[in-house]
C-alpha cells in the first residue's frame, strides 16, 4: 500500500502546488484555506457556493485525470453490463479492465506506478460499480427499503472483495502496459 500512496502523492501534489492559488495569512500565524480564484464576489451576508473542485481536478497530473476518467468508464460498464447485458457484461468489464489498465500503465512514470495505478483503477471502478449496481437491481425488481439496504450492503462487501480481484487484473495490465512502453522499474 505504500507504493499506492507514493503513486498518488507524485501524481496529485506537484501539480496542485503549481496551480495558481494563494494562501492568506491570518492572525496568529495560521493560514486560511486555499483560494482557488472564484469568479464571483459574494454579496454582504452571502456565502459563495462551491469549493473549486473542477479547477483543482484540472490542476492535477494528466495521468491522474486519465485514471479517474477510466475508473468512471469501468463503473459505468459494470452498472450497465449488470443491468442490461448480463450475458456479455462480464466480458465488457474485462475488456475495459485490460485496456484501461494498459493505458494507465503506458502513461505511468515507472512499472511500479503502472501496477499501482491499475490496481486503484480496477478496484475503485469495480467497487463503485457494485455499490451502485446492487441497490439498482433491488429497485428494478420492486424491492422495498429493506431490500435496497441489503443490496447496498451486499454491493459494499462484493465491491471490496471482487474489486480486489478485478483490481489485480487491472494492476497486471498496468504493469504490462508500462513494461511494453519501456518504463523503468523504479524512479531514479
Short mmCIF file of C-alpha atoms in Angstrom, two decimals:
data_model
loop_
_atom_site.label_atom_id
_atom_site.label_comp_id
_atom_site.label_asym_id
_atom_site.label_seq_id
_atom_site.Cartn_x
_atom_site.Cartn_y
_atom_site.Cartn_z
CA UNK A 1 0.00 0.00 0.00
CA UNK A 2 3.00 2.32 0.37
CA UNK A 3 3.50 2.17 -3.39
CA UNK A 4 -0.10 3.25 -3.98
CA UNK A 5 0.27 6.15 -1.54
CA UNK A 6 3.54 7.29 -3.13
CA UNK A 7 1.97 6.99 -6.58
CA UNK A 8 -0.91 9.26 -5.58
CA UNK A 9 1.41 11.76 -3.90
CA UNK A 10 3.58 12.04 -7.02
CA UNK A 11 0.55 12.47 -9.25
CA UNK A 12 -1.53 14.95 -7.31
CA UNK A 13 0.65 17.15 -5.14
CA UNK A 14 3.25 18.53 -7.59
CA UNK A 15 0.55 19.75 -9.94
CA UNK A 16 -1.58 21.23 -7.18
CA UNK A 17 1.44 23.19 -5.97
CA UNK A 18 1.99 24.57 -9.45
CA UNK A 19 -1.62 25.71 -9.84
CA UNK A 20 -2.41 29.36 -9.40
CA UNK A 21 -3.52 29.59 -5.79
CA UNK A 22 -2.75 31.80 -2.87
CA UNK A 23 -2.99 31.49 0.84
CA UNK A 24 -3.91 34.39 3.02
CA UNK A 25 -2.15 34.74 6.30
CA UNK A 26 -4.46 35.28 9.25
CA UNK A 27 -3.67 36.37 12.77
CA UNK A 28 -1.59 34.09 14.92
CA UNK A 29 0.44 32.62 12.04
CA UNK A 30 -2.39 30.40 10.76
CA UNK A 31 -3.24 30.15 7.09
CA UNK A 32 -6.70 30.13 5.64
CA UNK A 33 -7.89 27.52 3.14
CA UNK A 34 -6.61 27.79 -0.39
CA UNK A 35 -8.26 30.43 -2.56
CA UNK A 36 -8.94 28.92 -6.00
CA UNK A 37 -9.83 32.27 -7.54
CA UNK A 38 -13.62 32.25 -7.69
CA UNK A 39 -15.14 34.31 -10.47
CA UNK A 40 -17.94 35.91 -8.46
CA UNK A 41 -17.74 38.07 -5.37
CA UNK A 42 -20.11 37.30 -2.51
CA UNK A 43 -22.61 39.95 -1.56
CA UNK A 44 -22.71 41.09 2.09
CA UNK A 45 -24.17 38.27 4.20
CA UNK A 46 -23.91 35.73 1.33
CA UNK A 47 -21.56 32.74 1.15
CA UNK A 48 -20.05 31.56 -2.10
CA UNK A 49 -21.10 28.05 -3.03
CA UNK A 50 -18.56 25.56 -4.32
CA UNK A 51 -15.01 24.71 -3.46
CA UNK A 52 -13.39 24.86 -6.88
CA UNK A 53 -13.22 21.07 -7.33
CA UNK A 54 -13.10 21.29 -11.13
CA UNK A 55 -10.18 23.74 -11.02
CA UNK A 56 -8.36 21.52 -8.55
CA UNK A 57 -9.00 18.46 -10.68
CA UNK A 58 -7.76 20.22 -13.83
CA UNK A 59 -4.59 21.17 -11.93
CA UNK A 60 -3.66 17.52 -11.32
CA UNK A 61 -1.42 15.35 -13.46
CA UNK A 62 -2.94 14.22 -16.78
CA UNK A 63 -2.22 10.60 -15.80
CA UNK A 64 -4.36 11.06 -12.69
CA UNK A 65 -7.13 12.62 -14.80
CA UNK A 66 -6.96 9.66 -17.17
CA UNK A 67 -7.17 7.25 -14.25
CA UNK A 68 -10.26 8.99 -12.86
CA UNK A 69 -11.94 9.02 -16.28
CA UNK A 70 -11.19 5.33 -16.86
CA UNK A 71 -12.45 4.47 -13.38
CA UNK A 72 -15.74 6.15 -14.23
CA UNK A 73 -15.86 4.24 -17.53
CA UNK A 74 -15.31 0.96 -15.64
CA UNK A 75 -18.01 1.90 -13.12
CA UNK A 76 -20.46 2.68 -15.92
CA UNK A 77 -19.60 -0.52 -17.75
CA UNK A 78 -20.12 -2.56 -14.58
CA UNK A 79 -23.51 -1.00 -13.88
CA UNK A 80 -24.83 -1.12 -17.45
CA UNK A 81 -23.44 -4.60 -18.04
CA UNK A 82 -25.07 -5.88 -14.86
CA UNK A 83 -28.42 -4.24 -15.52
CA UNK A 84 -28.93 -4.73 -19.23
CA UNK A 85 -26.30 -7.04 -20.74
CA UNK A 86 -25.94 -9.92 -18.28
CA UNK A 87 -24.65 -12.31 -20.94
CA UNK A 88 -21.78 -10.16 -22.14
CA UNK A 89 -21.46 -7.75 -19.20
CA UNK A 90 -18.50 -9.54 -17.63
CA UNK A 91 -16.73 -9.68 -21.00
CA UNK A 92 -17.21 -5.92 -21.45
CA UNK A 93 -15.85 -5.27 -17.96
CA UNK A 94 -12.82 -7.49 -18.65
CA UNK A 95 -12.08 -5.63 -21.89
CA UNK A 96 -12.32 -2.24 -20.12
CA UNK A 97 -10.10 -3.55 -17.30
CA UNK A 98 -7.36 -4.75 -19.61
CA UNK A 99 -7.41 -1.78 -21.96
CA UNK A 100 -7.75 0.80 -19.17
CA UNK A 101 -5.00 -0.80 -17.09
CA UNK A 102 -2.75 -0.88 -20.15
CA UNK A 103 -3.39 2.81 -20.89
CA UNK A 104 -2.67 3.78 -17.30
CA UNK A 105 0.50 1.68 -17.28
CA UNK A 106 1.71 3.10 -20.59
CA UNK A 107 1.37 6.66 -19.31
CA UNK A 108 2.82 5.99 -15.85
CA UNK A 109 6.37 7.02 -14.94
CA UNK A 110 7.52 3.61 -13.75
CA UNK A 111 6.35 0.00 -13.79
CA UNK A 112 5.50 0.28 -10.10
CA UNK A 113 3.31 3.29 -10.84
CA UNK A 114 1.65 1.34 -13.65
CA UNK A 115 0.90 -1.53 -11.29
CA UNK A 116 -0.40 0.79 -8.54
CA UNK A 117 -2.47 2.86 -10.96
CA UNK A 118 -4.01 -0.26 -12.50
CA UNK A 119 -4.84 -1.60 -9.04
CA UNK A 120 -6.53 1.64 -7.99
CA UNK A 121 -8.39 1.83 -11.31
CA UNK A 122 -9.67 -1.75 -11.19
CA UNK A 123 -10.55 -1.81 -7.51
CA UNK A 124 -12.16 1.63 -7.46
CA UNK A 125 -14.20 1.14 -10.62
CA UNK A 126 -15.49 -2.26 -9.56
CA UNK A 127 -16.25 -1.12 -6.02
CA UNK A 128 -18.25 1.88 -7.21
CA UNK A 129 -19.96 -0.24 -9.87
CA UNK A 130 -21.17 -2.83 -7.37
CA UNK A 131 -22.12 -0.14 -4.86
CA UNK A 132 -24.44 1.35 -7.49
CA UNK A 133 -25.49 -1.85 -9.30
CA UNK A 134 -26.90 -4.00 -6.50
CA UNK A 135 -29.25 -1.39 -5.00
CA UNK A 136 -30.44 -0.53 -8.53
CA UNK A 137 -31.18 -4.20 -9.17
CA UNK A 138 -33.21 -4.29 -5.95
CA UNK A 139 -35.19 -1.26 -7.13
CA UNK A 140 -35.64 -2.78 -10.58
CA UNK A 141 -37.06 -5.94 -9.04
CA UNK A 142 -39.53 -3.96 -6.94
CA UNK A 143 -37.83 -4.42 -3.58
CA UNK A 144 -38.66 -2.21 -0.65
CA UNK A 145 -36.31 -0.20 1.52
CA UNK A 146 -35.07 -3.32 3.29
CA UNK A 147 -34.06 -4.96 0.00
CA UNK A 148 -32.40 -1.76 -1.19
CA UNK A 149 -30.43 -1.61 2.09
CA UNK A 150 -29.42 -5.26 1.72
CA UNK A 151 -28.39 -4.53 -1.88
CA UNK A 152 -26.30 -1.60 -0.69
CA UNK A 153 -24.61 -3.74 1.96
CA UNK A 154 -24.03 -6.59 -0.49
CA UNK A 155 -22.69 -4.09 -3.04
CA UNK A 156 -20.24 -2.74 -0.47
CA UNK A 157 -18.97 -6.19 0.54
CA UNK A 158 -18.98 -7.57 -3.01
CA UNK A 159 -17.28 -4.47 -4.34
CA UNK A 160 -14.47 -4.79 -1.83
CA UNK A 161 -13.89 -8.48 -2.48
CA UNK A 162 -14.48 -8.69 -6.23
CA UNK A 163 -12.94 -5.25 -6.66
CA UNK A 164 -9.66 -6.54 -5.28
CA UNK A 165 -9.71 -9.47 -7.69
CA UNK A 166 -10.53 -7.26 -10.67
CA UNK A 167 -8.05 -4.70 -9.36
CA UNK A 168 -5.34 -7.33 -9.70
CA UNK A 169 -6.31 -7.80 -13.37
CA UNK A 170 -6.03 -4.03 -13.84
CA UNK A 171 -2.71 -3.98 -11.97
CA UNK A 172 -1.21 -6.69 -14.14
CA UNK A 173 -2.46 -4.90 -17.25
CA UNK A 174 -0.92 -1.65 -15.92
CA UNK A 175 2.41 -3.35 -15.28
CA UNK A 176 2.42 -4.95 -18.72
CA UNK A 177 1.48 -1.60 -20.31
CA UNK A 178 4.36 0.10 -18.51
CA UNK A 179 6.73 -2.71 -19.47
CA UNK A 180 5.73 -2.50 -23.13
CA UNK A 181 6.25 1.27 -23.00
CA UNK A 182 9.76 0.55 -21.67
CA UNK A 183 9.30 2.37 -18.38
CA UNK A 184 11.88 1.83 -15.61
CA UNK A 185 11.04 -0.37 -12.65
CA UNK A 186 11.77 2.37 -10.09
CA UNK A 187 12.06 6.13 -10.29
CA UNK A 188 15.61 7.47 -10.34
#
